[in-house]
PDB file of C-alpha atoms in Angstrom:
ATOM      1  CA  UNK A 299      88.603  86.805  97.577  1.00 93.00           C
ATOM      2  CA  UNK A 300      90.941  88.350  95.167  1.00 97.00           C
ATOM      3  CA  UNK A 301      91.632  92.439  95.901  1.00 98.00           C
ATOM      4  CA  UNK A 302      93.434  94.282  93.619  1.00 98.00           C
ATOM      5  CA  UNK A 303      95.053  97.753  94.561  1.00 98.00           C
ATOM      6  CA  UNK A 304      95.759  99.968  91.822  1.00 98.00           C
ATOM      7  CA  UNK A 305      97.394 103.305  93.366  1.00 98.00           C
ATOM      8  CA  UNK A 306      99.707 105.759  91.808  1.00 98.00           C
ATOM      9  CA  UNK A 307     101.667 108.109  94.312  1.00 95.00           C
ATOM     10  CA  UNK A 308     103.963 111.169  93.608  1.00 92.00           C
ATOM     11  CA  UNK A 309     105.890 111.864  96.967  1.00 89.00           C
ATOM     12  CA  UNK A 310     105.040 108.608  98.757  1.00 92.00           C
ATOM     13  CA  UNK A 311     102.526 108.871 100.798  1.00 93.00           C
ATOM     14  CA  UNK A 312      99.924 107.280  98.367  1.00 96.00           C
ATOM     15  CA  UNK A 313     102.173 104.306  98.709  1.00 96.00           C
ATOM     16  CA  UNK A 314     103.035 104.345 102.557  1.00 95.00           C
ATOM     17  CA  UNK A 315      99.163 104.101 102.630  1.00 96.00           C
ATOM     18  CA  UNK A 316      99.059 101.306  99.871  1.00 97.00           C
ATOM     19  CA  UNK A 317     101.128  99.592 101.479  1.00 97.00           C
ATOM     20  CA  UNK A 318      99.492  99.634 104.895  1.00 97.00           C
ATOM     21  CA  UNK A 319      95.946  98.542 103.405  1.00 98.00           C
ATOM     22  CA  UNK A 320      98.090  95.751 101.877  1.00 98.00           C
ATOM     23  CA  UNK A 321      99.090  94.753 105.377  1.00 98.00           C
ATOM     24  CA  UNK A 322      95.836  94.563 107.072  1.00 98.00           C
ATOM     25  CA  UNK A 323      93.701  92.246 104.307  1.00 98.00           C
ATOM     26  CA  UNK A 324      96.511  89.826 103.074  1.00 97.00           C
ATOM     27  CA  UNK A 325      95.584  86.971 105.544  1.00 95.00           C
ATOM     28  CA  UNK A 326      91.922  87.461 104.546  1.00 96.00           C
ATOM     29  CA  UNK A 327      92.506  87.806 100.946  1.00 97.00           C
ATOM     30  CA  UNK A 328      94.658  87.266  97.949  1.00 97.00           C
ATOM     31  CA  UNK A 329      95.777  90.975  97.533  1.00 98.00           C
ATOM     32  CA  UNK A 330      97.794  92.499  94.277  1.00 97.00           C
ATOM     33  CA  UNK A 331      99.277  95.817  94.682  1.00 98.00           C
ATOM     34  CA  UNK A 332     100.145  97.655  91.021  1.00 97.00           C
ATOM     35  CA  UNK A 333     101.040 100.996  90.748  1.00 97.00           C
ATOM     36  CA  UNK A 334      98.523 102.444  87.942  1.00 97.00           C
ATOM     37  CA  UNK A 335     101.102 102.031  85.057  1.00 96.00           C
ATOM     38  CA  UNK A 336     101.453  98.426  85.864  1.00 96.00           C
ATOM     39  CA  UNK A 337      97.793  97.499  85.312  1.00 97.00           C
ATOM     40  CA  UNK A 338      97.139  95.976  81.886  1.00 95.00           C
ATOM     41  CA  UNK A 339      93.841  93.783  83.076  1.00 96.00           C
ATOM     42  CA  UNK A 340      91.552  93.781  86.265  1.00 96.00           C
ATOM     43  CA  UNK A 341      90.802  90.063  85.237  1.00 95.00           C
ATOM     44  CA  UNK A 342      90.121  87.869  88.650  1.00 94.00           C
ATOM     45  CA  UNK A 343      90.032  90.846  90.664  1.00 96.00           C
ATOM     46  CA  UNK A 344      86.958  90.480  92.478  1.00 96.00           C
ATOM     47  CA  UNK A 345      87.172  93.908  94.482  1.00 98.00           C
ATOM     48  CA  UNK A 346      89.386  96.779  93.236  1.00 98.00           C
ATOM     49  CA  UNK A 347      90.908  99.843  95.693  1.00 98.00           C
ATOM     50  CA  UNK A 348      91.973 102.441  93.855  1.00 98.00           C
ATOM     51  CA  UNK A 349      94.138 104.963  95.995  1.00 98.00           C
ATOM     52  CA  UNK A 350      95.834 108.663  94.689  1.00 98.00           C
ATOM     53  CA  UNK A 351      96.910 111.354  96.160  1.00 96.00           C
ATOM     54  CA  UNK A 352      95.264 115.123  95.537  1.00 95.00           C
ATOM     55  CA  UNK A 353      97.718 117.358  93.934  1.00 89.00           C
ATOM     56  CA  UNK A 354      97.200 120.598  92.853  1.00 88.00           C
ATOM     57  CA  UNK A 355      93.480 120.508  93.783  1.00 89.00           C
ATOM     58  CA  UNK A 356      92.792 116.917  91.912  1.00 94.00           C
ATOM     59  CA  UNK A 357      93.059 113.145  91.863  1.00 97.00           C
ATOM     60  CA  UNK A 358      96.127 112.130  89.367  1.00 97.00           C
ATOM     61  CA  UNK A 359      95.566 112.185  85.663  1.00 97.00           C
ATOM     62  CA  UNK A 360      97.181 108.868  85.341  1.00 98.00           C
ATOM     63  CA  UNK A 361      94.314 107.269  88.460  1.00 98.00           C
ATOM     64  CA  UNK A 362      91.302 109.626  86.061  1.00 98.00           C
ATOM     65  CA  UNK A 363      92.518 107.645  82.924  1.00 97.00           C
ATOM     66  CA  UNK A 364      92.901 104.454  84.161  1.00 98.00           C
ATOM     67  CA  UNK A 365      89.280 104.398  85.312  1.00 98.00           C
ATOM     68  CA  UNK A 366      88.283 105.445  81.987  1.00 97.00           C
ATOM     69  CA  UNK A 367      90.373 103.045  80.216  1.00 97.00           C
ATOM     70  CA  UNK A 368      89.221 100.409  82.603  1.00 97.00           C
ATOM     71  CA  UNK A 369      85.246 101.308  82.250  1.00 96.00           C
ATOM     72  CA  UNK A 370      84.121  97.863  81.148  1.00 96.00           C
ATOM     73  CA  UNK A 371      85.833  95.800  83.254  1.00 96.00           C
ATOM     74  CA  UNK A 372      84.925  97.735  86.402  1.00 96.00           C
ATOM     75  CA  UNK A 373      81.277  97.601  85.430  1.00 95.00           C
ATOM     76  CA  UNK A 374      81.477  94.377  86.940  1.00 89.00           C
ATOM     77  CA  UNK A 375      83.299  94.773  89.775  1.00 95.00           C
ATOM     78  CA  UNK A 376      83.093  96.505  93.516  1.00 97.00           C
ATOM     79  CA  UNK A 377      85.324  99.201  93.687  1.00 98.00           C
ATOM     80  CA  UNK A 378      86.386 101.196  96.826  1.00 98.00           C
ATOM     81  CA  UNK A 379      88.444 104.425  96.730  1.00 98.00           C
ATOM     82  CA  UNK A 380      90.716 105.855  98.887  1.00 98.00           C
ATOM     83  CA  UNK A 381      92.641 109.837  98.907  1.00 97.00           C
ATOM     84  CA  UNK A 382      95.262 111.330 100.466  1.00 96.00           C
ATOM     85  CA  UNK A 383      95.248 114.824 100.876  1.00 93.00           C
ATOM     86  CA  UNK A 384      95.727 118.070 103.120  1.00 88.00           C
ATOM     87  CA  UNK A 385      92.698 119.669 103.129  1.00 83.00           C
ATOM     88  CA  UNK A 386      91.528 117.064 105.693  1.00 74.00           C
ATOM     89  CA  UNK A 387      92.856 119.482 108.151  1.00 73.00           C
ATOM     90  CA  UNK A 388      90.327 122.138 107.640  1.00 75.00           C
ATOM     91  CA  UNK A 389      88.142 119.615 108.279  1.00 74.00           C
ATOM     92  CA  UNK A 390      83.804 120.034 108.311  1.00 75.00           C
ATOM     93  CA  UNK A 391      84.853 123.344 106.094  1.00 74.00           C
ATOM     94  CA  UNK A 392      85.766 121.643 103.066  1.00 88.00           C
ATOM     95  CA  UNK A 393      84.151 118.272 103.426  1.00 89.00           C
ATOM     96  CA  UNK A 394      81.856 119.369 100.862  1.00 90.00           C
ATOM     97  CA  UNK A 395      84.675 120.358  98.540  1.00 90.00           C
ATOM     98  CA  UNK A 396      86.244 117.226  99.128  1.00 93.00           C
ATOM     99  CA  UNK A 397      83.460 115.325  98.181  1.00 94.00           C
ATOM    100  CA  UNK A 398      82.633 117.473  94.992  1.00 93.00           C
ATOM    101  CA  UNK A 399      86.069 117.627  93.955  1.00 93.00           C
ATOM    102  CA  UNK A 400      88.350 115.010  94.940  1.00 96.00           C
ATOM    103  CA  UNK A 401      85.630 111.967  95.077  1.00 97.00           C
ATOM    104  CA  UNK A 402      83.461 112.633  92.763  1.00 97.00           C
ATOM    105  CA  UNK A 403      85.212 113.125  89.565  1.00 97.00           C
ATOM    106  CA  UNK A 404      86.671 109.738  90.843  1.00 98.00           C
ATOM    107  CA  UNK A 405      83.137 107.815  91.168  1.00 97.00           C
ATOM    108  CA  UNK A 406      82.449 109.792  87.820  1.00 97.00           C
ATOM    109  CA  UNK A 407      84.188 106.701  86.075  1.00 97.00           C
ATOM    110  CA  UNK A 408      83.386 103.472  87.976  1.00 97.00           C
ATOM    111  CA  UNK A 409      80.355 102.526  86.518  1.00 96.00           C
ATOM    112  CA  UNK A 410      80.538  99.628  88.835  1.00 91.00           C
ATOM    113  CA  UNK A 411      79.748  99.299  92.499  1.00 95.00           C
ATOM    114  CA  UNK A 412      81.473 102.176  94.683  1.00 97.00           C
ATOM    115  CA  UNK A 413      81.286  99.979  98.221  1.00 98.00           C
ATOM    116  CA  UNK A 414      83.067 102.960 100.077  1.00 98.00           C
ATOM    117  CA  UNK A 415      85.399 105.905 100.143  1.00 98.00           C
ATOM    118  CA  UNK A 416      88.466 107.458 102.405  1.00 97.00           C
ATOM    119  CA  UNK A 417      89.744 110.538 103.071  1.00 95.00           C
ATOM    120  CA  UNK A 418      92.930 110.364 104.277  1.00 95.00           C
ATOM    121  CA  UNK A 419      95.044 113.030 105.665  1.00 91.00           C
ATOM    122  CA  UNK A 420      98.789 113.317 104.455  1.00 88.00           C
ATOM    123  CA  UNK A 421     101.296 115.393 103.415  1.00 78.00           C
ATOM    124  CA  UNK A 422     104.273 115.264 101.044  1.00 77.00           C
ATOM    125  CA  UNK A 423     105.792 111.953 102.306  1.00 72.00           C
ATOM    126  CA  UNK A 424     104.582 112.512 105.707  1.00 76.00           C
ATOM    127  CA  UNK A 425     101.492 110.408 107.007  1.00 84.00           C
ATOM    128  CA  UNK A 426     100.683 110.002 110.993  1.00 88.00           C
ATOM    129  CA  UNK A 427     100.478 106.293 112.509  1.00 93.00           C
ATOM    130  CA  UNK A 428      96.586 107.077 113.354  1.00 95.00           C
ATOM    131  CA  UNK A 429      95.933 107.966 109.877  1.00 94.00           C
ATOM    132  CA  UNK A 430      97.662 104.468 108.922  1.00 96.00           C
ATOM    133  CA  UNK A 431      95.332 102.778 111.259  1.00 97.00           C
ATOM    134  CA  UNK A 432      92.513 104.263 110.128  1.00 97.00           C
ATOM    135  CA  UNK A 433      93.315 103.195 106.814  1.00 97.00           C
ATOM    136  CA  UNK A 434      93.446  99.351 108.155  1.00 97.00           C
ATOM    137  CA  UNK A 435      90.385  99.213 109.854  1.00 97.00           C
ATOM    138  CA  UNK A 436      89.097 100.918 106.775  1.00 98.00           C
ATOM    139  CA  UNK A 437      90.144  97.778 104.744  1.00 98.00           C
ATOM    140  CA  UNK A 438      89.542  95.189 106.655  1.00 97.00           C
ATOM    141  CA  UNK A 439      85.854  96.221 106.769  1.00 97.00           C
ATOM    142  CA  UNK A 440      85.960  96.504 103.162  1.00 97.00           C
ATOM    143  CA  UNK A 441      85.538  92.737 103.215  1.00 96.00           C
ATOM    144  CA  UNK A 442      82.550  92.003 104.572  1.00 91.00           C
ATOM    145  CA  UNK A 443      81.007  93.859 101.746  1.00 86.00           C
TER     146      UNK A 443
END
C-alpha cells in the first residue's frame, strides 16, 4: 500500500506529529511525507493523511486549498485526517465545536472516502509522548481499512 501524508505545520508540532505517523506505518507501507506546498499530484497514493494544525480557530488555508485543488483526485481515494490543536484540553465542552469547526470544513472537501479522524492535543511546538502514541496506534489501524 502506498500512503501519502500531506501536512503543513506553522510552529512544528504538525510535523513532530507527521513525523511520528511516518514512523509507525513505514514497515507496513510505502509512505511519502510532503509538506502541502510540495504536492503537485496524489497519483499512486492509495490512502492520503492529511494533518494541520488549528490556528486562530481554523485548519490552515494552505491544507483548505489543497483539498479543493485536489477534489478530483481524492474522489478516488481514502482519506484520513488528523488536527492538532488546544482546545482538546477543555475536552467533552468543545468536542462539538471541534467537530463543527475544525473537522468539518476539512471533510467539506474530500469528496472521497473519510476512513477516520484525530484530534490531537498540542501546543506551539510542544506535543506530549502519549499524544505521539496515540497518534501511532491511530495509524497503524488506519491500515486495515
Amino acid at each position: 500500500m502506498r500512503v501519502c501524508i500531506v501536512y503543513d505545520s506553522r510552529h512544528g508540532t504538525t510535523e513532530k506529529m507527521t513525523e511520528a505517523i511516518k514512523e509507525a506505518i513505514e514497515k507496513y507501507a510505502n509512505v511519502e511525507v510532503r509538506r502541502v506546498s510540495e504536492v503537485a499530484t496524489l497519483k499512486g497514493c492509495e490512502l492520503i493523511i492529511v494533518g494541520t494544525p488549528i490556528y486562530y480557530e481554523r485548519p490552515l488555508k494552505s491544507i483548505l486549498e489543497f483539498l479543493e485543488e485536489h477534489s478530483t483526485e481524492l474522489e478516488k481515494k481514502k482519506a484520513a485526517i488528523f488536527i492538532v490543536c488546544f482546545a482538546v484540553v477543555f475536552g467533552s465542552l468543545v468536542r462539538w465545536h471541534i467537530q463543527n469547526h475544525y473537522i468539518k470544513p476539512l471533510m467539506e472537501r474530500i469528496p472521497g472516502e473519510v476512513i477516520d479522524t484525530l484530534v490531537l492535543r498540542g501546543g506551539i511546538g510542544n506535543v506530549s509522548e502519549d499524544e505521539i502514541g496515540k497518534a501511532k496506534r491511530w495509524a497503524i489501524g488506519l491500515l486495515d481499512f
